[in-house]
Tab-separated table of C-alpha atoms in Angstrom:
chain	number	residue	atom	x	y	z
A	34	MET	CA	117.434	100.503	118.723
A	35	GLU	CA	119.630	97.931	117.404
A	36	LEU	CA	120.556	97.787	113.591
A	37	ALA	CA	121.357	94.217	112.358
A	38	GLN	CA	121.871	93.331	108.585
A	39	TYR	CA	121.396	89.981	106.885
A	40	TYR	CA	122.213	88.044	103.334
A	41	HIS	CA	119.955	85.641	101.905
A	42	ASP	CA	122.983	84.794	99.898
A	43	PRO	CA	126.589	85.473	101.595
A	44	TYR	CA	127.922	85.545	97.936
A	45	ASN	CA	125.230	88.173	96.767
A	46	LYS	CA	125.132	90.868	99.729
A	47	GLU	CA	124.465	93.611	97.183
A	48	GLY	CA	121.045	91.724	96.070
A	49	SER	CA	120.552	89.982	99.208
A	50	ALA	CA	120.239	92.423	101.701
A	51	VAL	CA	117.792	92.679	104.543
A	52	THR	CA	118.172	95.260	107.449
A	53	ILE	CA	116.278	94.936	110.747
A	54	CYS	CA	116.229	97.514	112.939
A	55	ASP	CA	114.888	96.133	116.340
A	56	ALA	CA	113.744	98.805	119.323
A	57	ASN	CA	111.619	97.711	122.140
A	58	ILE	CA	108.889	100.494	122.269
A	59	MET	CA	108.217	100.444	125.581
A	60	LYS	CA	111.824	101.776	126.540
A	61	TYR	CA	111.794	104.492	124.024
A	62	LEU	CA	108.379	105.829	125.047
A	63	SER	CA	107.592	107.508	128.397
A	64	GLY	CA	105.743	110.200	129.315
A	65	LYS	CA	103.583	112.023	126.485
A	66	HIS	CA	106.637	110.724	123.937
A	67	ARG	CA	104.219	108.707	121.564
A	68	VAL	CA	105.739	108.932	118.331
A	69	LEU	CA	108.698	106.869	116.761
A	70	HIS	CA	110.148	108.156	113.535
A	71	VAL	CA	111.954	106.317	110.425
A	72	CYS	CA	113.715	107.846	108.532
A	73	PHE	CA	115.649	106.357	105.263
A	74	LEU	CA	118.809	108.299	104.960
A	75	LYS	CA	119.789	109.784	101.630
A	76	SER	CA	122.453	107.937	101.096
A	77	LEU	CA	121.223	104.497	100.311
A	78	ARG	CA	121.947	103.036	96.790
A	79	ARG	CA	118.760	101.151	96.751
A	80	VAL	CA	115.250	101.728	97.728
A	81	PRO	CA	113.732	99.471	100.552
A	82	ILE	CA	110.674	97.631	100.510
A	83	MET	CA	108.295	98.823	103.361
A	84	GLY	CA	106.738	96.381	105.792
A	85	LEU	CA	105.717	95.663	109.037
A	86	ALA	CA	106.847	92.234	110.988
A	87	SER	CA	104.833	91.097	114.246
A	88	TYR	CA	106.793	88.087	115.270
A	89	ASN	CA	108.439	86.391	118.973
A	90	TYR	CA	111.719	85.895	118.892
A	91	ASP	CA	114.473	85.909	121.886
A	92	ASP	CA	117.153	87.435	120.360
A	93	VAL	CA	117.125	89.728	117.396
A	94	TRP	CA	120.750	88.624	116.009
A	95	LYS	CA	119.833	84.713	115.819
A	96	ILE	CA	116.768	85.024	113.734
A	97	ASP	CA	116.204	82.696	110.667
A	98	ILE	CA	115.493	85.034	107.738
A	99	ALA	CA	114.574	82.284	105.480
A	100	GLN	CA	111.474	82.157	107.588
A	101	LEU	CA	110.113	85.818	107.721
A	102	SER	CA	108.265	85.365	104.780
A	103	SER	CA	105.990	83.769	107.054
A	104	TYR	CA	105.484	86.350	109.249
A	105	TYR	CA	106.012	89.039	106.919
A	106	SER	CA	102.669	91.598	106.813
A	107	PRO	CA	103.181	93.959	103.797
A	108	PHE	CA	101.385	97.252	104.323
A	109	ASN	CA	97.846	96.977	102.721
A	110	PHE	CA	95.373	100.006	102.807
A	111	GLY	CA	92.137	97.994	101.816
A	112	ARG	CA	89.907	99.998	99.161
A	113	GLU	CA	91.452	103.277	99.594
A	114	ARG	CA	94.249	104.743	96.984
A	115	GLY	CA	97.590	104.932	98.444
A	116	PRO	CA	99.900	108.092	97.681
A	117	LYS	CA	100.750	107.944	93.185
A	118	TRP	CA	104.354	107.508	94.022
A	119	LEU	CA	103.584	104.211	96.379
A	120	GLU	CA	101.373	103.021	93.808
A	121	ARG	CA	104.031	103.667	90.563
A	122	GLY	CA	107.043	102.857	92.804
A	123	ASP	CA	107.664	106.281	92.065
A	124	VAL	CA	111.115	106.445	94.202
A	125	ALA	CA	114.157	107.105	93.262
A	126	ILE	CA	117.501	107.609	94.781
A	127	GLY	CA	117.765	110.634	97.235
A	128	ASP	CA	114.262	110.391	97.568
A	129	VAL	CA	113.032	110.422	101.657
A	130	ILE	CA	110.992	107.999	102.558
A	131	GLN	CA	109.433	108.276	106.401
A	132	ILE	CA	107.355	106.150	108.196
A	133	GLU	CA	105.732	107.092	111.216
A	134	PHE	CA	104.482	105.227	114.130
A	135	LYS	CA	101.770	106.904	116.401
A	136	PHE	CA	101.227	104.826	119.970
A	137	ASP	CA	97.996	105.610	122.118
A	138	GLY	CA	98.070	103.007	124.461
A	139	ASP	CA	97.525	99.258	123.280
A	140	VAL	CA	96.705	100.812	119.657
A	141	LEU	CA	99.702	101.577	116.753
A	142	TYR	CA	99.085	104.187	114.098
A	143	SER	CA	101.218	103.831	110.921
A	144	ARG	CA	101.643	105.918	107.914
A	145	MET	CA	104.522	106.613	104.952
A	146	GLY	CA	105.253	109.811	103.260
A	147	LYS	CA	107.946	111.124	100.447
A	148	GLY	CA	109.500	114.391	101.361
A	149	ARG	CA	107.803	114.803	104.782
A	150	LYS	CA	104.212	115.613	102.966
A	151	ASP	CA	102.222	113.335	100.294
A	152	TRP	CA	101.662	110.583	103.424
A	153	THR	CA	99.353	107.544	103.144
A	154	LEU	CA	96.076	107.193	105.060
A	155	CYS	CA	96.659	105.968	108.525
A	156	LEU	CA	97.265	101.898	109.108
A	157	ARG	CA	95.758	100.583	112.645
A	158	THR	CA	96.566	97.984	114.552
A	159	ARG	CA	95.948	96.607	118.407
A	160	PHE	CA	98.995	95.311	120.419
A	161	ASP	CA	100.100	94.072	123.901
A	162	PRO	CA	102.327	96.849	125.084
A	163	SER	CA	104.834	94.419	126.604
A	164	VAL	CA	105.744	92.827	122.935
A	165	LYS	CA	108.713	93.619	121.678
A	166	ILE	CA	108.000	95.521	117.872
A	167	SER	CA	110.472	95.415	115.144
A	168	LEU	CA	110.454	97.355	111.504
A	169	VAL	CA	111.592	95.372	108.764
A	170	ILE	CA	113.156	96.747	105.914
A	171	GLU	CA	113.890	94.471	102.527
A	172	SER	CA	116.047	95.754	100.213
A	173	ALA	CA	114.710	95.854	96.499
A	174	LYS	CA	115.788	93.133	94.713
């Protein structure tokens, strides 16, 4: 799994950082392993805003961050209410936030949790298993 960090403004690195975690799903999942866990470290100074991005690119290191907003899709739970910590933004420095992905054939399920509990509802989408899937983490501004 590759990790890349980009800055919207090179003179304001703390306020304009975007971290891209790039994984070729078919490379990391085999046999019975169908769950990919992503956990934010406790040492993070800023609480990230999470979202899934689906877009095609040849090289994650050459991506144009200015165009990310065209492809960025925030989590949407429809009519169901999310956990209070997510709705209120009740996340503090030191909290552990998880994103769990489950793969079942060409279906991707994802959910978020705080402190390994208080999970959101699962979001479900279909995808082409041959397509590279990326997780985009945008730092709080």
